[in-house]
Amino acid sequence: MSLPPFQHLVDAHWRDVARLAHGLVGPVHADDVAQQAWTQALAAYPRLTHARNLRSWLLTITHRCAMDHHRTARRTSPHDDPSSLAGAPVVVPPDLPDGDLWRRVAALPERQRDAVLLRFVGDLDHRSVAAALGTSPGMSRRLVSDAMATLRLDLTDPEDPR
């Protein structure tokens, strides 16, 4: 079985990996997560036994790298006394298109948020989302459905008669 050169994967899917990393960890750490994903993919690439759905394979690696990033961030505290941060000024990020929507997506429970990002930012089907999350396609559908229902409720204008 012959795999395409790794550079072909990079050329074809670097935007997808970067977008998903940005959606999962935000703009500050997205480059680090994407770089880690590409490094892990390069290391594992020679051991692949098939070339089916390489995009999903890359996005699954990206998702796992993002989860590793979140786990590491929870274990480390950059300050000796985190309570001293209470008086620190809040830096508001620049407005992004649909910034309110992304704030609401970020507020979803972790598994729902991950499922929505993989499904819509990563443009994966439910089977690939399920593989990335380590669950069944039915559960993937349920996570996305529950997240979308929550977002619809949050974004519905009570004054709108529709």
C-alpha positions as semicolon CSV with decimal commas, in nm:
position;residue;x (nm);y (nm);z (nm)
1;M;0,000;0,000;0,000
2;S;0,141;0,337;-0,099
3;L;0,072;0,651;0,101
4;P;0,100;0,991;-0,065
5;P;0,396;1,204;0,043
6;F;0,331;1,372;0,377
7;Q;0,374;1,715;0,218
8;H;0,059;1,648;0,012
9;L;-0,134;1,608;0,337
10;V;0,008;1,932;0,471
11;D;-0,078;2,119;0,152
12;A;-0,431;1,980;0,140
13;H;-0,530;2,001;0,508
14;W;-0,322;2,260;0,693
15;R;-0,615;2,505;0,698
16;D;-0,849;2,243;0,843
17;V;-0,604;2,155;1,120
18;A;-0,542;2,523;1,200
19;R;-0,917;2,603;1,204
20;L;-0,998;2,316;1,433
21;A;-0,711;2,398;1,669
22;H;-0,829;2,760;1,681
23;G;-1,183;2,650;1,758
24;L;-1,077;2,409;2,032
25;V;-0,813;2,612;2,218
26;G;-0,852;2,970;2,096
27;P;-0,622;3,199;1,903
28;V;-0,343;3,218;2,163
29;H;-0,257;2,847;2,170
30;A;-0,390;2,734;1,832
31;D;-0,051;2,744;1,657
32;D;0,109;2,533;1,930
33;V;-0,167;2,272;1,918
34;A;-0,163;2,259;1,538
35;Q;0,216;2,222;1,537
36;Q;0,192;1,940;1,792
37;A;-0,072;1,768;1,578
38;W;0,144;1,789;1,266
39;T;0,445;1,656;1,459
40;Q;0,246;1,359;1,591
41;A;0,097;1,293;1,248
42;L;0,441;1,296;1,086
43;A;0,572;1,050;1,345
44;A;0,276;0,813;1,296
45;Y;0,245;0,848;0,918
46;P;0,495;0,576;0,814
47;R;0,307;0,322;1,030
48;L;-0,034;0,382;0,866
49;T;-0,169;0,074;0,693
50;H;-0,423;0,252;0,472
51;A;-0,483;0,590;0,311
52;R;-0,857;0,609;0,379
53;N;-0,990;0,939;0,511
54;L;-0,658;1,097;0,604
55;R;-0,831;1,428;0,675
56;S;-1,036;1,273;0,956
57;W;-0,722;1,106;1,087
58;L;-0,546;1,445;1,102
59;L;-0,841;1,616;1,269
60;T;-0,865;1,338;1,528
61;I;-0,499;1,392;1,613
62;T;-0,565;1,768;1,638
63;H;-0,857;1,709;1,873
64;R;-0,644;1,485;2,096
65;C;-0,365;1,744;2,103
66;A;-0,617;2,010;2,205
67;M;-0,747;1,789;2,487
68;D;-0,388;1,731;2,601
69;H;-0,338;2,108;2,600
70;H;-0,648;2,160;2,818
71;R;-0,537;1,887;3,061
72;T;-0,193;2,042;3,091
73;A;-0,337;2,390;3,139
74;R;-0,554;2,265;3,427
75;R;-0,250;2,122;3,607
76;T;-0,032;2,430;3,584
77;S;-0,081;2,769;3,740
78;P;0,138;3,049;3,606
79;H;0,110;3,239;3,937
80;D;0,206;3,142;4,288
81;D;-0,112;3,300;4,424
82;P;-0,401;3,278;4,176
83;S;-0,619;3,492;4,404
84;S;-0,392;3,788;4,320
85;L;-0,538;3,780;3,969
86;A;-0,881;3,895;4,092
87;G;-0,780;4,260;4,063
88;A;-0,602;4,222;3,730
89;P;-0,748;4,413;3,436
90;V;-0,954;4,210;3,194
91;V;-0,823;4,220;2,839
92;V;-1,107;4,202;2,591
93;P;-1,012;4,010;2,276
94;P;-1,074;4,184;1,946
95;D;-1,419;4,133;1,807
96;L;-1,443;3,835;1,579
97;P;-1,720;3,769;1,332
98;D;-2,004;3,609;1,526
99;G;-1,812;3,667;1,849
100;D;-2,129;3,631;2,055
101;L;-2,199;3,294;1,895
102;W;-1,848;3,168;1,970
103;R;-1,874;3,284;2,332
104;R;-2,193;3,079;2,360
105;V;-2,026;2,779;2,194
106;A;-1,736;2,810;2,440
107;A;-1,987;2,803;2,728
108;L;-2,130;2,465;2,619
109;P;-2,035;2,153;2,817
110;E;-1,697;2,023;2,701
111;R;-1,817;1,717;2,506
112;Q;-2,095;1,912;2,333
113;R;-1,853;2,192;2,243
114;D;-1,599;1,945;2,106
115;A;-1,868;1,765;1,904
116;V;-1,995;2,094;1,754
117;L;-1,645;2,211;1,666
118;L;-1,550;1,881;1,506
119;R;-1,880;1,864;1,317
120;F;-1,901;2,222;1,189
121;V;-1,552;2,374;1,212
122;G;-1,376;2,049;1,126
123;D;-1,652;1,958;0,879
124;L;-1,650;1,595;0,989
125;D;-1,938;1,351;0,954
126;H;-2,086;1,197;1,271
127;R;-1,888;0,875;1,232
128;S;-1,560;1,073;1,226
129;V;-1,673;1,292;1,517
130;A;-1,756;0,976;1,712
131;A;-1,412;0,832;1,637
132;A;-1,242;1,153;1,752
133;L;-1,443;1,163;2,074
134;G;-1,422;0,790;2,139
135;T;-1,797;0,739;2,130
136;S;-2,067;0,601;1,901
137;P;-2,209;0,785;1,598
138;G;-2,546;0,797;1,776
139;M;-2,390;0,969;2,076
140;S;-2,210;1,207;1,841
141;R;-2,545;1,300;1,686
142;R;-2,695;1,345;2,032
143;L;-2,412;1,570;2,153
144;V;-2,440;1,791;1,844
145;S;-2,820;1,796;1,866
146;D;-2,820;1,893;2,234
147;A;-2,561;2,163;2,172
148;M;-2,758;2,305;1,879
149;A;-3,079;2,306;2,086
150;T;-2,901;2,498;2,363
151;L;-2,758;2,749;2,114
152;R;-3,099;2,797;1,950
153;L;-3,256;2,872;2,288
154;D;-2,975;3,111;2,381
155;L;-2,987;3,294;2,049
156;T;-3,365;3,313;2,007
157;D;-3,496;3,664;2,045
158;P;-3,804;3,654;2,275
159;E;-3,943;3,960;2,094
160;D;-3,931;3,787;1,753
161;P;-4,276;3,639;1,672
162;R;-4,132;3,367;1,440
